Short mmCIF file of C-alpha atoms and ligand atoms in Angstrom, two decimals:
data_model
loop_
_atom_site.label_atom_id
_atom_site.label_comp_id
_atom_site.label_asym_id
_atom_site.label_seq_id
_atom_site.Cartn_x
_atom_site.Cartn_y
_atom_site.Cartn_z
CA UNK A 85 -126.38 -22.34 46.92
CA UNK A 86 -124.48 -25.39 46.49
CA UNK A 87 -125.27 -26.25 50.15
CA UNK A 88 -129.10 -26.59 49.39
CA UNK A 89 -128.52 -27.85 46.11
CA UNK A 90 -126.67 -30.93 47.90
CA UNK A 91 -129.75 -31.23 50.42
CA UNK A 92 -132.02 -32.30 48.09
CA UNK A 93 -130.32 -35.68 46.39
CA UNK A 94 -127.31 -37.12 47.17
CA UNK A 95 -123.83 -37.50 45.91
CA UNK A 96 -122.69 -41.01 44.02
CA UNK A 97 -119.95 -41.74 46.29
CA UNK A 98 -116.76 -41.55 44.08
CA UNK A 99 -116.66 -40.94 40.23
CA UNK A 100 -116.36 -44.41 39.21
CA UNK A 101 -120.14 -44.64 40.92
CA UNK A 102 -120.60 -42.20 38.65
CA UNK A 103 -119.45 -44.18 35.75
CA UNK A 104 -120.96 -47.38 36.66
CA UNK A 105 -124.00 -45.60 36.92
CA UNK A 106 -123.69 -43.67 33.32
CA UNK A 107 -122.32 -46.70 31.62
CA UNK A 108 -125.46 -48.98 33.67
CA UNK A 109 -127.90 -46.66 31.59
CA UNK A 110 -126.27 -46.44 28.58
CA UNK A 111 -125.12 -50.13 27.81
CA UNK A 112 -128.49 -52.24 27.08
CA UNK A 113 -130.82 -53.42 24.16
CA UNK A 114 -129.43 -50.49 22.55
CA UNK A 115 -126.08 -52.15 22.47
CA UNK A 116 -127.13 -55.80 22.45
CA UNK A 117 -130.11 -55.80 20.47
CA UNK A 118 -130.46 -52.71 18.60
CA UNK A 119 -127.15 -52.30 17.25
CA UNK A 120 -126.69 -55.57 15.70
CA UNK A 121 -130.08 -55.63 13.89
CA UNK A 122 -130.02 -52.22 12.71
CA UNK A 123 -126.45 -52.71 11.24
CA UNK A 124 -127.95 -55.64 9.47
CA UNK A 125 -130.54 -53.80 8.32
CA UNK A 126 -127.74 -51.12 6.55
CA UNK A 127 -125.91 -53.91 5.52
CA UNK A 128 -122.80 -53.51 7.99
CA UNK A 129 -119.52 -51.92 7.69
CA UNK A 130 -119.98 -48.61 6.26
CA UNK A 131 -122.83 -48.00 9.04
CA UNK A 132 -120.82 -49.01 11.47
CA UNK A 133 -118.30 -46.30 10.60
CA UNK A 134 -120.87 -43.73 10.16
CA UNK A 135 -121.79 -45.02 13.73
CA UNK A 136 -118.16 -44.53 15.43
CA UNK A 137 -118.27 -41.19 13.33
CA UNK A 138 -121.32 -40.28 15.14
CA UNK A 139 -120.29 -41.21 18.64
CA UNK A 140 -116.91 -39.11 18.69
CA UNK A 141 -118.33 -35.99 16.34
CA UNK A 142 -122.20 -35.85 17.89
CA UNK A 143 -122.46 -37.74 20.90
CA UNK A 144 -119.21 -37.43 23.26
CA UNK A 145 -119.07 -33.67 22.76
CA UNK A 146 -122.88 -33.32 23.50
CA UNK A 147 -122.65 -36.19 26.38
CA UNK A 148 -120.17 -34.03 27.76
CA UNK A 149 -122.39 -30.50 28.13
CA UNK A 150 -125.29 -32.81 29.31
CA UNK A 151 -123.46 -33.83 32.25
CA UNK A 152 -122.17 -30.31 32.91
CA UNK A 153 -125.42 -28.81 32.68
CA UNK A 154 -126.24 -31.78 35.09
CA UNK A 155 -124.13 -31.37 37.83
CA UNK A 156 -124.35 -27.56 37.17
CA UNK A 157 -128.15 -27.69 38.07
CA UNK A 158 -127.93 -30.28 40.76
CA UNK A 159 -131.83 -31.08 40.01
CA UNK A 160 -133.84 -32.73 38.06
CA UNK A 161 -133.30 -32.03 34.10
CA UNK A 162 -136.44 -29.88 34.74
CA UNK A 163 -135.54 -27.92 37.41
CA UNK A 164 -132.01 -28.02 36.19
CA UNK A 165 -132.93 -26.44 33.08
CA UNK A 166 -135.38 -23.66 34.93
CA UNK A 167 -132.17 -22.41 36.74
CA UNK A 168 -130.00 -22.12 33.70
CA UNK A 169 -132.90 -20.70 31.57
CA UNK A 170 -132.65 -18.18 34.91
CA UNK A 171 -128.68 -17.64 35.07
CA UNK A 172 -128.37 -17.53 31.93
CA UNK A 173 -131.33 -14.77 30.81
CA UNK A 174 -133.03 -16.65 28.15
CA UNK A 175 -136.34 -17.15 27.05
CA UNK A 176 -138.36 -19.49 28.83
CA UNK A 177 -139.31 -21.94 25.32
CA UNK A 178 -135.58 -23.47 26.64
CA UNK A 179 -138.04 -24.97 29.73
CA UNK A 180 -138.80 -27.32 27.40
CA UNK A 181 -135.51 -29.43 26.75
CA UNK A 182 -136.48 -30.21 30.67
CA UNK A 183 -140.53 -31.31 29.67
CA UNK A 184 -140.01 -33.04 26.46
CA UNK A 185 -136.81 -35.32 28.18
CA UNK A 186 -139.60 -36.50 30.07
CA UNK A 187 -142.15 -37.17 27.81
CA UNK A 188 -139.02 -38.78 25.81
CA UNK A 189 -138.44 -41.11 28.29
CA UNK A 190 -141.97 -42.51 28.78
CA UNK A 191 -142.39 -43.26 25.48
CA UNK A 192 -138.94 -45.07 25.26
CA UNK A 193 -139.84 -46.84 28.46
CA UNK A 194 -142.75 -48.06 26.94
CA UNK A 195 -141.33 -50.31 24.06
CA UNK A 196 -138.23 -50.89 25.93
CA UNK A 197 -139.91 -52.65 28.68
CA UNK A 198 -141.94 -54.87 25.86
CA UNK A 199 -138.16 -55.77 24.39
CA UNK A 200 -136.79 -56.76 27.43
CA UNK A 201 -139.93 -58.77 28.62
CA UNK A 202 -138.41 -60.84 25.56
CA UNK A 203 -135.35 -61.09 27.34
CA UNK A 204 -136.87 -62.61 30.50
CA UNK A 205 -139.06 -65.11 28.71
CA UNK A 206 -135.79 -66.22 26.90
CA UNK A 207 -134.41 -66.91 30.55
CA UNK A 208 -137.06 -69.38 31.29
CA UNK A 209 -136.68 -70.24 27.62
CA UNK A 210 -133.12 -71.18 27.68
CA UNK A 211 -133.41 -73.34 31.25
CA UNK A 212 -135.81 -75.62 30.39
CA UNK A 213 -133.92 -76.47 27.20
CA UNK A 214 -136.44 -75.13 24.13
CA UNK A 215 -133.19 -74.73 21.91
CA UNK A 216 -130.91 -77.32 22.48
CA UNK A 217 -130.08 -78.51 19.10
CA UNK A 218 -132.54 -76.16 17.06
CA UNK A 219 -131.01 -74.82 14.46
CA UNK A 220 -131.82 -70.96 12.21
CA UNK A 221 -135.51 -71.83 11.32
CA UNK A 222 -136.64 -73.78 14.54
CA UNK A 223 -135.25 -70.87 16.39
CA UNK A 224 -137.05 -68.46 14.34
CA UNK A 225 -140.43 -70.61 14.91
CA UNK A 226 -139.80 -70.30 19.10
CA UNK A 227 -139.43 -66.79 18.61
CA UNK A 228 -142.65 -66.18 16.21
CA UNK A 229 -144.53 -68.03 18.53
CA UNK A 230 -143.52 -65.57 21.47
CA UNK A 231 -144.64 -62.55 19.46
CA UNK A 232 -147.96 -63.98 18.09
CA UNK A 233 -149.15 -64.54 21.47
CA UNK A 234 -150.33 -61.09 22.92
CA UNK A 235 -150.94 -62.28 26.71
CA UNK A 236 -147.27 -63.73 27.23
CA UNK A 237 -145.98 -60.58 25.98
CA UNK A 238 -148.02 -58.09 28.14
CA UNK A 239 -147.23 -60.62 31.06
CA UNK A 240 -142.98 -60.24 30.68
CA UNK A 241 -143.92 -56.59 29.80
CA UNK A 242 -145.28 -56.08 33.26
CA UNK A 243 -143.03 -58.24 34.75
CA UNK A 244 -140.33 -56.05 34.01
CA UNK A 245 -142.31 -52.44 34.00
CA UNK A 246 -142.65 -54.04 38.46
CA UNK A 247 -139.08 -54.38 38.62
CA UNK A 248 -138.42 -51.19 37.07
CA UNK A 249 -140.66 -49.10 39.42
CA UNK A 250 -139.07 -50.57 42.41
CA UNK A 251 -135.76 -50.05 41.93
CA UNK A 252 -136.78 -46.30 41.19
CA UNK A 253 -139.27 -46.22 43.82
CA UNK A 254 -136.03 -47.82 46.34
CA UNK A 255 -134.35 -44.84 45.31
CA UNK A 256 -131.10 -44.82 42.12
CA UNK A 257 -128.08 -44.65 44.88
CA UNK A 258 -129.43 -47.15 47.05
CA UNK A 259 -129.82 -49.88 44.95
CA UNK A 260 -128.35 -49.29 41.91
CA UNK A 261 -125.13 -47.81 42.30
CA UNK A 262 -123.88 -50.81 43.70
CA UNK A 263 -125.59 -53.26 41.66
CA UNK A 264 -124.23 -52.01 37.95
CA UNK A 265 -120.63 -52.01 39.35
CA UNK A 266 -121.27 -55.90 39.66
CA UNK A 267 -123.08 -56.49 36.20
CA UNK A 268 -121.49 -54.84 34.10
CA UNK A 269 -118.19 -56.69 34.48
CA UNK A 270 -119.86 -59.58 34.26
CA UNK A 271 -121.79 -58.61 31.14
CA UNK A 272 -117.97 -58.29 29.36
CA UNK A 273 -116.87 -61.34 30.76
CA UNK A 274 -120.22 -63.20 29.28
CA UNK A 275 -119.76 -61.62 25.64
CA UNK A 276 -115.89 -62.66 25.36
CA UNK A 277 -117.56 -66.20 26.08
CA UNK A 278 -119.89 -65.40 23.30
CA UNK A 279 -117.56 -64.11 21.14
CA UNK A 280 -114.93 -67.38 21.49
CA UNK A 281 -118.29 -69.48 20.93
CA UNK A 282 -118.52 -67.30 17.59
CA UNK A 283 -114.68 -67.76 16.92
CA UNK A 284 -115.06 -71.26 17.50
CA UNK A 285 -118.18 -72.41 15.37
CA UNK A 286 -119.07 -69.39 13.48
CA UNK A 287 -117.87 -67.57 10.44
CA UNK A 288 -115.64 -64.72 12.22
CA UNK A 289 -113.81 -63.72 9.51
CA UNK A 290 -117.03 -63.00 7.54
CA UNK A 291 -118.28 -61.27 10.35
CA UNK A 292 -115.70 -58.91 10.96
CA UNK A 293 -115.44 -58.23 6.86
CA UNK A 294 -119.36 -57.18 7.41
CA UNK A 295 -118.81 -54.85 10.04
CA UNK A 296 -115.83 -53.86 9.19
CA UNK A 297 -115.33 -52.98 5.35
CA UNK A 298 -116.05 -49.51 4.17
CA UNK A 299 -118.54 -50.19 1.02
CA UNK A 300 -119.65 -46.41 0.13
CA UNK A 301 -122.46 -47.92 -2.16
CA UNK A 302 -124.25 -49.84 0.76
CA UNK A 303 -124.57 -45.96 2.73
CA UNK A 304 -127.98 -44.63 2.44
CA UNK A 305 -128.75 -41.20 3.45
CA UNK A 306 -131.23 -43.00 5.69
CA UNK A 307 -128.55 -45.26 7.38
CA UNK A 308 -126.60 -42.12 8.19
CA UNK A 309 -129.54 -40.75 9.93
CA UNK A 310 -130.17 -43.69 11.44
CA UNK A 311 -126.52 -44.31 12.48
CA UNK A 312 -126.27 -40.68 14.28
CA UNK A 313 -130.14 -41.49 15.72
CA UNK A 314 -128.38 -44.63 17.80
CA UNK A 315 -125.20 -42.90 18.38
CA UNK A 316 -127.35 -40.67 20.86
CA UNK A 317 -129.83 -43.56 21.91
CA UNK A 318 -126.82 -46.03 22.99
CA UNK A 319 -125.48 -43.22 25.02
CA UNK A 320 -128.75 -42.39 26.33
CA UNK A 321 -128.32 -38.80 25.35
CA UNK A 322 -130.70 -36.24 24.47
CA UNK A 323 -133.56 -36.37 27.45
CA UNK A 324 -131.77 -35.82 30.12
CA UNK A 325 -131.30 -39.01 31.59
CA UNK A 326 -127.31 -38.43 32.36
CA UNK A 327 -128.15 -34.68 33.22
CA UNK A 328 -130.21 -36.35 35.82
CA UNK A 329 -127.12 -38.72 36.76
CA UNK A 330 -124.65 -35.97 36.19
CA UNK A 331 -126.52 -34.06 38.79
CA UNK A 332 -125.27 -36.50 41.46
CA UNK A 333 -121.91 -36.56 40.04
CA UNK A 334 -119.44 -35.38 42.72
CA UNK A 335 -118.24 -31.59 42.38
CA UNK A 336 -114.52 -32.54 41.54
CA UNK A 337 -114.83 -35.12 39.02
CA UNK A 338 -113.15 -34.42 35.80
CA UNK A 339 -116.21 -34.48 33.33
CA UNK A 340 -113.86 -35.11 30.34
CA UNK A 341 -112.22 -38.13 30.70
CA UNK A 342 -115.15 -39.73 32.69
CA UNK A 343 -117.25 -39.15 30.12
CA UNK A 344 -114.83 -40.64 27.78
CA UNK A 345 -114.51 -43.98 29.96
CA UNK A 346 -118.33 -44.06 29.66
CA UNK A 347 -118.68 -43.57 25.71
CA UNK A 348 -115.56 -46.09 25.26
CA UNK A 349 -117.19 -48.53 27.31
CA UNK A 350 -120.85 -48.77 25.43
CA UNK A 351 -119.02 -48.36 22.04
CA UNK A 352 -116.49 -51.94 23.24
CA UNK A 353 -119.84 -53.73 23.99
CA UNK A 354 -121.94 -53.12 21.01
CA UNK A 355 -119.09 -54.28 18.65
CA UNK A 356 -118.58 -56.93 20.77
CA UNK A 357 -122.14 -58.26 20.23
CA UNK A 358 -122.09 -57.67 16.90
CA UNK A 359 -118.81 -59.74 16.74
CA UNK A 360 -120.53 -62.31 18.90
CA UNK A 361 -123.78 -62.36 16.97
CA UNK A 362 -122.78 -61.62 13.10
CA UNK A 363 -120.19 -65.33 13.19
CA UNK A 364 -123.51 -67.33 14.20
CA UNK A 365 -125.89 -65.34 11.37
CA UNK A 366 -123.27 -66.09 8.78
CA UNK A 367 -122.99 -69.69 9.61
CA UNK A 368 -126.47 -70.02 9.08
CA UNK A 369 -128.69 -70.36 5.85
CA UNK A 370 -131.90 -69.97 7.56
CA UNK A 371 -130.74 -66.30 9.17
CA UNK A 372 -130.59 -63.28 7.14
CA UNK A 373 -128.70 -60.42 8.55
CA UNK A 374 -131.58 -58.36 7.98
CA UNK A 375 -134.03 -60.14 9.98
CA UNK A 376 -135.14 -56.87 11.86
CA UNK A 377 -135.73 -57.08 15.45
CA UNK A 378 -135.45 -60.90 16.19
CA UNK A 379 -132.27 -60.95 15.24
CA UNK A 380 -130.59 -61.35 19.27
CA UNK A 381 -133.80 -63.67 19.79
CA UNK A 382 -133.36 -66.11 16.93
CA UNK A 383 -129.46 -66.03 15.91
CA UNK A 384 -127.67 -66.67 19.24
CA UNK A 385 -130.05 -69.49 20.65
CA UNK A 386 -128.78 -71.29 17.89
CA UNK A 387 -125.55 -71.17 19.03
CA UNK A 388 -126.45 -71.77 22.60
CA UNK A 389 -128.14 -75.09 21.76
CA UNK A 390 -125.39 -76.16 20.18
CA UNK A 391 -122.68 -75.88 22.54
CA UNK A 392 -121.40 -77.46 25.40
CA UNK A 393 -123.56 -76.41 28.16
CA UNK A 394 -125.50 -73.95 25.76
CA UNK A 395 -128.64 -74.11 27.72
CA UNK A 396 -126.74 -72.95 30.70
CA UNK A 397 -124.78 -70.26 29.40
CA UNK A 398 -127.84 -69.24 26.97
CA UNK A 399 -129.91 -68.73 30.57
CA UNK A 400 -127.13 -66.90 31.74
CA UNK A 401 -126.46 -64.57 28.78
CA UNK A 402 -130.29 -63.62 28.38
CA UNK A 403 -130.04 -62.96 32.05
CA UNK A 404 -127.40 -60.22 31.55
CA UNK A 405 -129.55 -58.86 28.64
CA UNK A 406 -131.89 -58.41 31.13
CA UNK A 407 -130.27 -56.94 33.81
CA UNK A 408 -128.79 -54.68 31.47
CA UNK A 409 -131.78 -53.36 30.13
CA UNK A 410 -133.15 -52.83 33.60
CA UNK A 411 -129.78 -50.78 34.73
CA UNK A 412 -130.91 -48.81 31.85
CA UNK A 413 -134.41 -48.57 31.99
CA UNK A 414 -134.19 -46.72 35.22
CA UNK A 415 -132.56 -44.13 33.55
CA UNK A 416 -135.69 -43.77 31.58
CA UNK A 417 -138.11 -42.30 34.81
CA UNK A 418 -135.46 -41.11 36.94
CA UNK A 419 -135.56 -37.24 35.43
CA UNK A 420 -139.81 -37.79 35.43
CA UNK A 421 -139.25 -39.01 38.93
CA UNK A 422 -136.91 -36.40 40.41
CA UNK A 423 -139.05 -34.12 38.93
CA UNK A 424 -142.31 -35.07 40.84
CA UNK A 425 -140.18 -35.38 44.09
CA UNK A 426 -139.03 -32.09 43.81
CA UNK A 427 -142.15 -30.28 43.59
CA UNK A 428 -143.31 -32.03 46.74
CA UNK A 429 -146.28 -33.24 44.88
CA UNK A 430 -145.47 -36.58 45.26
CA UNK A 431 -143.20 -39.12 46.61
CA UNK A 432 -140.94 -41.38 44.44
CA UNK A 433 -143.15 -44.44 44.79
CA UNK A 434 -145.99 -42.12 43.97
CA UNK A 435 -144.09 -41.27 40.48
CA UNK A 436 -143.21 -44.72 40.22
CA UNK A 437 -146.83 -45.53 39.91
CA UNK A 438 -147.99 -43.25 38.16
CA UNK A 439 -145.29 -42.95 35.34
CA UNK A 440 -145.39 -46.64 35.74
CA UNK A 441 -148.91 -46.91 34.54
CA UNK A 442 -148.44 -44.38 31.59
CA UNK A 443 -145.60 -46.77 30.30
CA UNK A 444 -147.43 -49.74 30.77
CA UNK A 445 -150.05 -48.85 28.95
CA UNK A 446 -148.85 -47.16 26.01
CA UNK A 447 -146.19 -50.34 25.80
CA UNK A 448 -149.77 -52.49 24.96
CA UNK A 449 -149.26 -50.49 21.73
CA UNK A 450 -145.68 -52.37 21.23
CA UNK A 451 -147.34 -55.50 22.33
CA UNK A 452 -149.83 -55.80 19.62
CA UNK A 453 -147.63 -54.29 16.82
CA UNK A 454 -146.45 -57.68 16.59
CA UNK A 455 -149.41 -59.35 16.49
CA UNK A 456 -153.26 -57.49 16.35
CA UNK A 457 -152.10 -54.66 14.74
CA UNK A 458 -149.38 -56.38 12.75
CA UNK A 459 -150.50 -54.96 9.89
CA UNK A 460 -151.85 -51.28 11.21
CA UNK A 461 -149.23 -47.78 9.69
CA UNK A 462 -149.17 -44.66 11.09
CA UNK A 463 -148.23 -41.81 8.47
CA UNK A 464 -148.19 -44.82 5.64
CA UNK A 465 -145.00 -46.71 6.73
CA UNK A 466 -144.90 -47.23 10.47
CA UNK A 467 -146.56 -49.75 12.89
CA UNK A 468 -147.11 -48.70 16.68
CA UNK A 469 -143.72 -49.84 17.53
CA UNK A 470 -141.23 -48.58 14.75
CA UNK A 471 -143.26 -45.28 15.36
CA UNK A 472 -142.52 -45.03 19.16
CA UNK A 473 -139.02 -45.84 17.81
CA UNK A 474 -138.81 -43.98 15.26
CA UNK A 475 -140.39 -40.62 17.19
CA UNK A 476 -137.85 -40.74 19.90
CA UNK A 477 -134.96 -41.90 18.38
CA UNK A 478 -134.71 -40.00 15.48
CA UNK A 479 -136.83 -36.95 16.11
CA UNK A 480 -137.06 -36.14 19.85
CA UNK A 481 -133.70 -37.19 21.22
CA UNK A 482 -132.18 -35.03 18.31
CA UNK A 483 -133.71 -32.67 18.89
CA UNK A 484 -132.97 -32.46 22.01
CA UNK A 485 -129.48 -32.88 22.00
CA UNK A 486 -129.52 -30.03 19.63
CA UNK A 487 -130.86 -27.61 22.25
CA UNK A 488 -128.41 -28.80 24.82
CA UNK A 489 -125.35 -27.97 22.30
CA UNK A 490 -126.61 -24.96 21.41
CA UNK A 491 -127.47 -23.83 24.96
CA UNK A 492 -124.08 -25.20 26.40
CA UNK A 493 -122.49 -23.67 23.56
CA UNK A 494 -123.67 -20.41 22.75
CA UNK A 495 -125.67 -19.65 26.29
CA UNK A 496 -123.49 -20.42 28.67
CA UNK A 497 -120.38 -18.28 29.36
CA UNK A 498 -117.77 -19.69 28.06
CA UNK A 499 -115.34 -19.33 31.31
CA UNK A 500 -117.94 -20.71 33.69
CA UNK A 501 -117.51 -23.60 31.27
CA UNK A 502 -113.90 -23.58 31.52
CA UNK A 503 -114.34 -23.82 35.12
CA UNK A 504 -116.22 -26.97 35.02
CA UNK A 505 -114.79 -29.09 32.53
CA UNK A 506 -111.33 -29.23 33.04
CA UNK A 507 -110.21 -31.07 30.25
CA UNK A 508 -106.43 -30.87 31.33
CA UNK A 509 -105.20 -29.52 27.85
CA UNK A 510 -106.20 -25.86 26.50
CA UNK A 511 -105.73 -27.99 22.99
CA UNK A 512 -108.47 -30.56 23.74
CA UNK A 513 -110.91 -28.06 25.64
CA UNK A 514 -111.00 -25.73 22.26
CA UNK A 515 -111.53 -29.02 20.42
CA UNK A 516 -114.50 -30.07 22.68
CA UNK A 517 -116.09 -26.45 22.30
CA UNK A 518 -115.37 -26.06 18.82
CA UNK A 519 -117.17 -28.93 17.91
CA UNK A 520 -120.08 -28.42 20.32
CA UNK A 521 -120.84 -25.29 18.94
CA UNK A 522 -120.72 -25.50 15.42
CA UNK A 523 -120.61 -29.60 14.11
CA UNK A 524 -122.36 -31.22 16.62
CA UNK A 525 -125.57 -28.61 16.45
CA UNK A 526 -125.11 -29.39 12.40
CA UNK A 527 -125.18 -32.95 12.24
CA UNK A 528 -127.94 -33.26 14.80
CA UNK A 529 -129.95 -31.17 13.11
CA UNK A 530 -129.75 -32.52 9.93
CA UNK A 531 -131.20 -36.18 11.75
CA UNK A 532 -133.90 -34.16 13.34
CA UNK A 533 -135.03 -32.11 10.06
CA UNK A 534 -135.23 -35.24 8.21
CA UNK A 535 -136.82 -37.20 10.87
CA UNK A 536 -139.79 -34.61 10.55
CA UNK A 537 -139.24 -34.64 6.63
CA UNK A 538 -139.74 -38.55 7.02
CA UNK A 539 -142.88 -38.61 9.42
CA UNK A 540 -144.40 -36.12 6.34
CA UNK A 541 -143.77 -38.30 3.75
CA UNK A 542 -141.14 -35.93 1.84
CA UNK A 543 -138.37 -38.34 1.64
N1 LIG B 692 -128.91 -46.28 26.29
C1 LIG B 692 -129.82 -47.34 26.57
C2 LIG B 692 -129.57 -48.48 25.62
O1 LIG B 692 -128.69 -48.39 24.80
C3 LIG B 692 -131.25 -46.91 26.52
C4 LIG B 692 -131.50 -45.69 27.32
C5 LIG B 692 -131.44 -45.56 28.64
C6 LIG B 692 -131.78 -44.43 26.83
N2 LIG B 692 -131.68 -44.27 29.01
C7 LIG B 692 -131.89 -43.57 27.93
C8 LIG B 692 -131.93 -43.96 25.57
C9 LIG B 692 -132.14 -42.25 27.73
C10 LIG B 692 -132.17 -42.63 25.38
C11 LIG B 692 -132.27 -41.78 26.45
O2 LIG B 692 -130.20 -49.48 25.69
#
């Protein structure tokens, strides 16, 4: 069995591959742009503590039977989920953690590419000098100007949608593999720069009070939602993206502490740029730390042209954010990709193309919630974007990291579990599967019950 499982895709060539890989897709706008704005948005520390909650209670435990299932399947999240709905004797509905993953991913796709199209124009933005010596509200003009123009978004939309559907059209290994283990040290190295800027010329200390000070009264129920909606987003959990990765993972890796490395890893760079952004929006009248979305675009270039060299190490930074988003965007089509592959119904640049398209077009939606349809709700409260958002990350990626704890947890024999994780410890193993089966199926599905109690208008 394993023989012709091992046919079909290959093997990342040592765990750290692995890792790279896993960390590539989840460390991206999620960590650089997301988390910053929607901590501002919750107004800071106690969300960011509900976060870190959220990560270690909900999302390394479930992270952990995604990968399993992953490299237990050897196939596409599909497929994979076909032969454990199979081994394991249980009614076919559990087909459709597989299905909706995919659908997941398109829509997610679809905005993300719009977001980091912003990223790319910044590139340009930053080398021919736009924001040396702007300061909060000039900034905030450049970056107004970017959204209110409908053509230059759909063109950096498309622009990176292309260099998406190559990379997975090339084939993940190939390409990627490599690439991420280069980036993403790089990516660390650029946000300690960041960060020292921020030390230098910004208001750390009130930065790290913001993030870092437990205020009870400033937790909404919504922020808590919200907080465990990210923890699952930043670690790209909950559509099978790293069951799709863990299904290259080699046989012998220790899931545990990999997984671990990968968690620790996002969780280090999103406080990082918060602690690299949050100095610079402090220091500033004109920025408000609940600016929303533009917060990345129209905070940091104000830092960047004023420093020494700013315009250079501004081009260089949004260059990271871009790469980033890319390593991670990937992630996005690879399980609709596989998938396709599999079946023999198409080839990869075939899926590339066509999944391509679907994201392209439904990212037009993203495009003109910032402009044409500025003004448009769905269900009362949402535009086009902030529903896309709001559908994946707080109802469908709950929901389906609920299914995977609950099948992992209560479907799966518990000693062919054993077997597979290897979490040296009896101690930490009974930990792991404790909380898998009974508080990380809870807390999840309190997000996704209230996401649907949202979208209804009950709360
Ligand atoms: N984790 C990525 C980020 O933080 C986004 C991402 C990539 C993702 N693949 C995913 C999110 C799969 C959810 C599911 O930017």
């Amino acid at each position: 069995m394993s023989d012709q499982r091992h046919r079909f895709h290959e093997t990342w060539n040592s765990r750290w591959t692995f890792i790279m890989a896993a960390t590539g897709s989840a460390v991206g706008l999620g960590n650089i742009w997301k988390f910053p704005y929607i901590t501002g948005e919750n107004g800071g520390g106690a969300f960011v503590i509900i976060y870190l909650a959220c990560i270690a209670l909900v999302g390394i435990p479930v992270m952990i039977a995604e990968v399993l299932m992953g490299r237990w399947g050897r196939s596409s999240p599909i497929h994979t989920m076909y032969k454990l709905v199979d081994e394991c004797g249980v009614p076919r509905i559990w087909h459709g953690i597989g299905w909706m993953g995919v659908v997941a991913g398109v829509i997610i796709l679809s905005y993300y590419s719009v977001i980091a199209g912003w990223a790319i124009a910044y590139v340009f933005k930053m080398a021919s000098g736009a924001f040396v010596g702007v300061d909060g509200q000039a900034s905030g003009e450049i970056f107004g100007a970017l959204l209110s123009s409908p053509s230059t978004l759909v063109f950096w939309h498309s622009i990176f949608m292309l260099m998406t559907l190559i990379v997975v059209a090339l084939g993940v290994t190939r390409g990627l593999g490599r690439t991420v283990q280069i980036l993403m040290p790089l990516l660390l190295v650029l946000l300690v720069v960041m960060m020292g800027f921020a030390i230098r010329y910004g208001d750390f200390q009130a930065a790290w009070n913001y993030l870092f000070s437990f205020h009870a009264e400033d937790l909404t129920v919504m922020g808590v939602m919200e907080a465990m909606g990210h923890a699952f987003f930043t670690l790209s959990l909950g559509m099978g993206a790293i069951m799709a990765y863990g299904a290259y993972m080699p046989d012998r890796a220790p899931v545990g502490r990999t997984v671990l490395t990968i968690a620790g890893l996002d969780t280090l760079v999103a406080l990082m740029a918060g602690l690299a952004l949050f100095p610079i929006v402090f220091a500033s009248s004109a920025i408000e730390p609940s600016s929303g979305p533009g917060l990345l675009f129209v905070s940091l270039p104000v830092a960047f042209g004023n420093m020494p060299a700013g315009a250079l190490v501004g081009t260089l930074f949004f260059l990271l954010v871009t790469l980033a988003a890319w390593s991670s965007s990937i992630s996005l089509v690879e399980p609709a990709i596989a998938w396709l592959t599999e079946t023999g119904r198409g080839t990869r640049l075939q899926g590339a193309i066509l999944f391509g398209l679907m994201c392209w077009i439904l990212g037009l939606g993203t495009v003109f919630s910032f402009n044409h349809w500025e003004s448009a709700r769905l269900f009362g409260r949402f535009n086009f974007f902030e529903f896309a958002d709001f559908l994946t990350a707080s109802i469908m990626l709950p929901l389906g990291g609920l299914l995977m704890a609950i099948f992992a947890g209560r479907y799966i024999k518990r000693s062919r579990i054993e077997a597979e994780v290897s979490l040296n410890t009896g101690v930490l193993f009974n930990l792991w599967y404790w909380v898998l089966r009974w508080v990380s199926p809870l807390l999840v599905g309190l997000v996704f019950a209230f996401g649907l109690a949202r979208v209804f208008g009950w709360v």
